[in-house]
Amino acid sequence: LEASANTNKNLGNSLEKLSSGLRINKAADDASGMAIADKLRTQASSLKQSISNGNSAVALVQIADKAMGEQSNILDIIKQKLLQGATATTSAKGREAVAKDIDKLMDQLNNIAKQTNYNGQTLLQASAASTDSTTALTFQMGETAVDVISLVIDGVGSSDLGIDGATGVSADISLLDLALSILNAQR
């Protein structure tokens, strides 16, 4: 009778191992092995999440890069407009038209900085309400507090060029000063 009970118990354990695919299903099977297996499972789960965090960080940086590339294109156009307006052959009305074009381009530059985000996190300025251009981000890449990657994104807005408000080309700043500000901001 006892041999039959042991056989049934062993058969039950074997079926449990077969059905779960694991050699250790409970602490009674192998207590130290169970502890090691649990630690390894937890570690594998953490590493999977770290990989996911890394992929999210790459996507975030790609979005910021594309937005800053578009800002760079706008700055190139502004430089071209400034050179167009700075020449003696451009009339006063022509300069006014150039100034209006530059104001519109500056609005686009600011809109890109304000609206570029990843999952609600603004990327090219500190927040949607702030015009501070620096955004500091931290990505958890492992199990411990020191397993992080930190990233600072320094976007460009009109305030970084020394221009406040929508009227970027005003009496306060000449076209040549504005051109120098833009050239310095791109370096």
PDB file of C-alpha atoms in Angstrom:
ATOM      1  CA  LEU A   1       0.000   0.000   0.000  1.00  0.00           C
ATOM      2  CA  GLU A   2       2.818   2.390   0.869  1.00  0.00           C
ATOM      3  CA  ALA A   3       4.687   1.511  -2.329  1.00  0.00           C
ATOM      4  CA  SER A   4       1.564   2.330  -4.309  1.00  0.00           C
ATOM      5  CA  ALA A   5       1.233   5.729  -2.558  1.00  0.00           C
ATOM      6  CA  ASN A   6       4.897   6.535  -3.284  1.00  0.00           C
ATOM      7  CA  THR A   7       4.463   5.500  -6.903  1.00  0.00           C
ATOM      8  CA  ASN A   8       1.370   7.741  -7.224  1.00  0.00           C
ATOM      9  CA  LYS A   9       3.234  10.624  -5.559  1.00  0.00           C
ATOM     10  CA  ASN A  10       6.220  10.219  -7.894  1.00  0.00           C
ATOM     11  CA  LEU A  11       3.894   9.951 -10.882  1.00  0.00           C
ATOM     12  CA  GLY A  12       2.123  13.135  -9.745  1.00  0.00           C
ATOM     13  CA  ASN A  13       5.451  14.974  -9.418  1.00  0.00           C
ATOM     14  CA  SER A  14       6.562  13.745 -12.839  1.00  0.00           C
ATOM     15  CA  LEU A  15       3.293  14.850 -14.441  1.00  0.00           C
ATOM     16  CA  GLU A  16       3.567  18.260 -12.738  1.00  0.00           C
ATOM     17  CA  LYS A  17       7.107  18.712 -14.108  1.00  0.00           C
ATOM     18  CA  LEU A  18       6.007  17.597 -17.572  1.00  0.00           C
ATOM     19  CA  SER A  19       2.985  19.884 -17.661  1.00  0.00           C
ATOM     20  CA  SER A  20       4.877  22.991 -16.422  1.00  0.00           C
ATOM     21  CA  GLY A  21       8.101  22.284 -18.289  1.00  0.00           C
ATOM     22  CA  LEU A  22      10.041  23.075 -15.119  1.00  0.00           C
ATOM     23  CA  ARG A  23      12.213  20.726 -13.074  1.00  0.00           C
ATOM     24  CA  ILE A  24      11.438  22.682  -9.899  1.00  0.00           C
ATOM     25  CA  ASN A  25       7.804  23.601  -9.283  1.00  0.00           C
ATOM     26  CA  LYS A  26       7.792  24.052  -5.518  1.00  0.00           C
ATOM     27  CA  ALA A  27      10.326  24.490  -2.735  1.00  0.00           C
ATOM     28  CA  ALA A  28       9.863  20.835  -1.733  1.00  0.00           C
ATOM     29  CA  ASP A  29      11.382  19.756  -5.080  1.00  0.00           C
ATOM     30  CA  ASP A  30      14.662  21.618  -4.416  1.00  0.00           C
ATOM     31  CA  ALA A  31      14.615  24.605  -2.002  1.00  0.00           C
ATOM     32  CA  SER A  32      17.937  26.128  -3.034  1.00  0.00           C
ATOM     33  CA  GLY A  33      17.256  25.456  -6.702  1.00  0.00           C
ATOM     34  CA  MET A  34      13.845  27.155  -6.334  1.00  0.00           C
ATOM     35  CA  ALA A  35      15.465  30.259  -4.800  1.00  0.00           C
ATOM     36  CA  ILE A  36      18.022  30.442  -7.615  1.00  0.00           C
ATOM     37  CA  ALA A  37      15.365  29.881 -10.289  1.00  0.00           C
ATOM     38  CA  ASP A  38      13.133  32.628  -8.824  1.00  0.00           C
ATOM     39  CA  LYS A  39      16.049  35.062  -8.736  1.00  0.00           C
ATOM     40  CA  LEU A  40      16.925  34.258 -12.354  1.00  0.00           C
ATOM     41  CA  ARG A  41      13.288  34.677 -13.456  1.00  0.00           C
ATOM     42  CA  THR A  42      13.121  38.069 -11.731  1.00  0.00           C
ATOM     43  CA  GLN A  43      16.413  39.105 -13.284  1.00  0.00           C
ATOM     44  CA  ALA A  44      15.261  38.040 -16.761  1.00  0.00           C
ATOM     45  CA  SER A  45      12.041  40.002 -16.312  1.00  0.00           C
ATOM     46  CA  SER A  46      14.032  43.097 -15.269  1.00  0.00           C
ATOM     47  CA  LEU A  47      16.336  42.773 -18.251  1.00  0.00           C
ATOM     48  CA  LYS A  48      13.361  42.492 -20.628  1.00  0.00           C
ATOM     49  CA  GLN A  49      11.983  45.731 -19.173  1.00  0.00           C
ATOM     50  CA  SER A  50      15.420  47.359 -19.525  1.00  0.00           C
ATOM     51  CA  ILE A  51      15.460  46.432 -23.203  1.00  0.00           C
ATOM     52  CA  SER A  52      12.000  47.927 -23.579  1.00  0.00           C
ATOM     53  CA  ASN A  53      13.172  51.103 -21.803  1.00  0.00           C
ATOM     54  CA  GLY A  54      16.170  51.293 -24.125  1.00  0.00           C
ATOM     55  CA  ASN A  55      13.984  50.938 -27.209  1.00  0.00           C
ATOM     56  CA  SER A  56      11.725  53.720 -25.906  1.00  0.00           C
ATOM     57  CA  ALA A  57      14.770  55.921 -25.302  1.00  0.00           C
ATOM     58  CA  VAL A  58      15.953  55.347 -28.882  1.00  0.00           C
ATOM     59  CA  ALA A  59      12.518  56.279 -30.249  1.00  0.00           C
ATOM     60  CA  LEU A  60      12.452  59.410 -28.087  1.00  0.00           C
ATOM     61  CA  VAL A  61      15.887  60.512 -29.297  1.00  0.00           C
ATOM     62  CA  GLN A  62      14.906  59.880 -32.925  1.00  0.00           C
ATOM     63  CA  ILE A  63      11.840  62.110 -32.525  1.00  0.00           C
ATOM     64  CA  ALA A  64      13.932  64.865 -30.917  1.00  0.00           C
ATOM     65  CA  ASP A  65      16.558  64.507 -33.659  1.00  0.00           C
ATOM     66  CA  LYS A  66      13.996  64.870 -36.464  1.00  0.00           C
ATOM     67  CA  ALA A  67      12.431  67.919 -34.796  1.00  0.00           C
ATOM     68  CA  MET A  68      15.820  69.551 -34.280  1.00  0.00           C
ATOM     69  CA  GLY A  69      16.684  68.776 -37.900  1.00  0.00           C
ATOM     70  CA  GLU A  70      13.569  70.661 -38.965  1.00  0.00           C
ATOM     71  CA  GLN A  71      14.552  73.539 -36.671  1.00  0.00           C
ATOM     72  CA  SER A  72      17.971  73.578 -38.332  1.00  0.00           C
ATOM     73  CA  ASN A  73      16.302  73.827 -41.756  1.00  0.00           C
ATOM     74  CA  ILE A  74      14.229  76.776 -40.511  1.00  0.00           C
ATOM     75  CA  LEU A  75      17.364  78.484 -39.183  1.00  0.00           C
ATOM     76  CA  ASP A  76      19.018  78.015 -42.586  1.00  0.00           C
ATOM     77  CA  ILE A  77      16.038  79.693 -44.267  1.00  0.00           C
ATOM     78  CA  ILE A  78      16.155  82.527 -41.712  1.00  0.00           C
ATOM     79  CA  LYS A  79      19.860  83.058 -42.436  1.00  0.00           C
ATOM     80  CA  GLN A  80      19.062  83.199 -46.140  1.00  0.00           C
ATOM     81  CA  LYS A  81      16.283  85.760 -45.495  1.00  0.00           C
ATOM     82  CA  LEU A  82      18.619  87.820 -43.298  1.00  0.00           C
ATOM     83  CA  LEU A  83      21.228  87.942 -46.011  1.00  0.00           C
ATOM     84  CA  GLN A  84      18.533  88.915 -48.493  1.00  0.00           C
ATOM     85  CA  GLY A  85      17.368  91.770 -46.236  1.00  0.00           C
ATOM     86  CA  ALA A  86      20.855  92.957 -45.285  1.00  0.00           C
ATOM     87  CA  THR A  87      21.924  93.910 -48.800  1.00  0.00           C
ATOM     88  CA  ALA A  88      21.715  97.495 -50.049  1.00  0.00           C
ATOM     89  CA  THR A  89      19.613  96.417 -53.030  1.00  0.00           C
ATOM     90  CA  THR A  90      16.675  95.455 -50.794  1.00  0.00           C
ATOM     91  CA  SER A  91      14.178  98.274 -50.319  1.00  0.00           C
ATOM     92  CA  ALA A  92      12.585  99.264 -47.013  1.00  0.00           C
ATOM     93  CA  LYS A  93       9.358  97.498 -48.048  1.00  0.00           C
ATOM     94  CA  GLY A  94      11.405  94.456 -49.026  1.00  0.00           C
ATOM     95  CA  ARG A  95      12.998  94.459 -45.575  1.00  0.00           C
ATOM     96  CA  GLU A  96       9.548  94.652 -43.989  1.00  0.00           C
ATOM     97  CA  ALA A  97       8.478  91.623 -46.017  1.00  0.00           C
ATOM     98  CA  VAL A  98      11.656  89.789 -44.987  1.00  0.00           C
ATOM     99  CA  ALA A  99      10.980  90.694 -41.354  1.00  0.00           C
ATOM    100  CA  LYS A 100       7.423  89.308 -41.589  1.00  0.00           C
ATOM    101  CA  ASP A 101       8.742  86.103 -43.147  1.00  0.00           C
ATOM    102  CA  ILE A 102      11.314  85.779 -40.379  1.00  0.00           C
ATOM    103  CA  ASP A 103       8.612  86.339 -37.727  1.00  0.00           C
ATOM    104  CA  LYS A 104       6.577  83.487 -39.247  1.00  0.00           C
ATOM    105  CA  LEU A 105       9.628  81.243 -39.358  1.00  0.00           C
ATOM    106  CA  MET A 106      10.411  82.075 -35.725  1.00  0.00           C
ATOM    107  CA  ASP A 107       6.839  81.109 -34.814  1.00  0.00           C
ATOM    108  CA  GLN A 108       7.395  77.763 -36.569  1.00  0.00           C
ATOM    109  CA  LEU A 109      10.680  77.320 -34.704  1.00  0.00           C
ATOM    110  CA  ASN A 110       8.921  77.964 -31.365  1.00  0.00           C
ATOM    111  CA  ASN A 111       5.985  75.691 -32.272  1.00  0.00           C
ATOM    112  CA  ILE A 112       8.349  72.819 -33.014  1.00  0.00           C
ATOM    113  CA  ALA A 113      10.058  73.352 -29.638  1.00  0.00           C
ATOM    114  CA  LYS A 114       6.720  73.560 -27.839  1.00  0.00           C
ATOM    115  CA  GLN A 115       4.943  70.656 -29.542  1.00  0.00           C
ATOM    116  CA  THR A 116       7.667  68.036 -29.913  1.00  0.00           C
ATOM    117  CA  ASN A 117       6.932  65.357 -27.331  1.00  0.00           C
ATOM    118  CA  TYR A 118       7.129  61.660 -26.637  1.00  0.00           C
ATOM    119  CA  ASN A 119       4.264  60.158 -24.690  1.00  0.00           C
ATOM    120  CA  GLY A 120       3.357  63.597 -23.328  1.00  0.00           C
ATOM    121  CA  GLN A 121       6.941  64.451 -22.286  1.00  0.00           C
ATOM    122  CA  THR A 122       8.115  67.636 -24.027  1.00  0.00           C
ATOM    123  CA  LEU A 123      11.510  67.097 -25.600  1.00  0.00           C
ATOM    124  CA  LEU A 124      12.891  70.404 -26.854  1.00  0.00           C
ATOM    125  CA  GLN A 125      11.954  72.594 -23.910  1.00  0.00           C
ATOM    126  CA  ALA A 126      11.526  72.016 -20.191  1.00  0.00           C
ATOM    127  CA  SER A 127       7.714  71.946 -20.417  1.00  0.00           C
ATOM    128  CA  ALA A 128       4.903  73.038 -22.718  1.00  0.00           C
ATOM    129  CA  ALA A 129       4.530  76.233 -20.663  1.00  0.00           C
ATOM    130  CA  SER A 130       8.239  76.976 -20.206  1.00  0.00           C
ATOM    131  CA  THR A 131      10.544  78.345 -22.865  1.00  0.00           C
ATOM    132  CA  ASP A 132      13.631  76.992 -21.095  1.00  0.00           C
ATOM    133  CA  SER A 133      15.261  74.947 -23.835  1.00  0.00           C
ATOM    134  CA  THR A 134      16.963  72.302 -21.712  1.00  0.00           C
ATOM    135  CA  THR A 135      15.224  69.013 -20.974  1.00  0.00           C
ATOM    136  CA  ALA A 136      16.941  66.440 -18.736  1.00  0.00           C
ATOM    137  CA  LEU A 137      15.727  62.846 -19.024  1.00  0.00           C
ATOM    138  CA  THR A 138      16.745  59.665 -17.190  1.00  0.00           C
ATOM    139  CA  PHE A 139      16.138  56.115 -18.415  1.00  0.00           C
ATOM    140  CA  GLN A 140      16.258  53.119 -16.053  1.00  0.00           C
ATOM    141  CA  MET A 141      18.341  50.460 -17.791  1.00  0.00           C
ATOM    142  CA  GLY A 142      18.871  47.835 -15.107  1.00  0.00           C
ATOM    143  CA  GLU A 143      17.900  46.566 -11.690  1.00  0.00           C
ATOM    144  CA  THR A 144      19.813  49.033  -9.516  1.00  0.00           C
ATOM    145  CA  ALA A 145      19.511  52.793  -9.060  1.00  0.00           C
ATOM    146  CA  VAL A 146      22.863  53.351 -10.778  1.00  0.00           C
ATOM    147  CA  ASP A 147      21.817  51.484 -13.928  1.00  0.00           C
ATOM    148  CA  VAL A 148      20.555  54.606 -15.675  1.00  0.00           C
ATOM    149  CA  ILE A 149      21.260  56.596 -18.786  1.00  0.00           C
ATOM    150  CA  SER A 150      20.868  60.363 -18.499  1.00  0.00           C
ATOM    151  CA  LEU A 151      20.260  62.584 -21.476  1.00  0.00           C
ATOM    152  CA  VAL A 152      20.043  66.346 -21.830  1.00  0.00           C
ATOM    153  CA  ILE A 153      18.276  67.679 -24.903  1.00  0.00           C
ATOM    154  CA  ASP A 154      19.015  71.311 -25.630  1.00  0.00           C
ATOM    155  CA  GLY A 155      16.461  72.569 -28.147  1.00  0.00           C
ATOM    156  CA  VAL A 156      16.330  75.944 -29.848  1.00  0.00           C
ATOM    157  CA  GLY A 157      13.617  78.545 -29.492  1.00  0.00           C
ATOM    158  CA  SER A 158      13.524  82.239 -30.298  1.00  0.00           C
ATOM    159  CA  SER A 159      14.452  83.073 -26.693  1.00  0.00           C
ATOM    160  CA  ASP A 160      17.727  81.173 -27.217  1.00  0.00           C
ATOM    161  CA  LEU A 161      18.498  83.529 -30.085  1.00  0.00           C
ATOM    162  CA  GLY A 162      17.977  86.621 -27.949  1.00  0.00           C
ATOM    163  CA  ILE A 163      14.543  87.307 -29.398  1.00  0.00           C
ATOM    164  CA  ASP A 164      11.420  87.537 -27.280  1.00  0.00           C
ATOM    165  CA  GLY A 165       7.833  87.499 -28.483  1.00  0.00           C
ATOM    166  CA  ALA A 166       6.452  86.996 -31.952  1.00  0.00           C
ATOM    167  CA  THR A 167       8.045  90.138 -33.392  1.00  0.00           C
ATOM    168  CA  GLY A 168      11.506  88.733 -33.701  1.00  0.00           C
ATOM    169  CA  VAL A 169      12.826  91.417 -36.022  1.00  0.00           C
ATOM    170  CA  SER A 170      12.209  94.622 -34.142  1.00  0.00           C
ATOM    171  CA  ALA A 171      13.935  97.924 -33.534  1.00  0.00           C
ATOM    172  CA  ASP A 172      15.788  96.318 -30.612  1.00  0.00           C
ATOM    173  CA  ILE A 173      17.755  93.968 -32.825  1.00  0.00           C
ATOM    174  CA  SER A 174      19.162  94.623 -36.268  1.00  0.00           C
ATOM    175  CA  LEU A 175      19.106  92.066 -39.047  1.00  0.00           C
ATOM    176  CA  LEU A 176      22.863  91.660 -38.760  1.00  0.00           C
ATOM    177  CA  ASP A 177      22.687  91.115 -34.966  1.00  0.00           C
ATOM    178  CA  LEU A 178      19.931  88.558 -35.520  1.00  0.00           C
ATOM    179  CA  ALA A 179      22.039  86.784 -38.141  1.00  0.00           C
ATOM    180  CA  LEU A 180      24.966  86.585 -35.706  1.00  0.00           C
ATOM    181  CA  SER A 181      22.667  85.233 -32.964  1.00  0.00           C
ATOM    182  CA  ILE A 182      21.396  82.526 -35.304  1.00  0.00           C
ATOM    183  CA  LEU A 183      24.867  81.603 -36.488  1.00  0.00           C
ATOM    184  CA  ASN A 184      26.062  81.309 -32.884  1.00  0.00           C
ATOM    185  CA  ALA A 185      23.022  79.223 -31.886  1.00  0.00           C
ATOM    186  CA  GLN A 186      23.733  76.699 -34.644  1.00  0.00           C
ATOM    187  CA  ARG A 187      27.320  76.105 -33.544  1.00  0.00           C
TER     188      ARG A 187
END
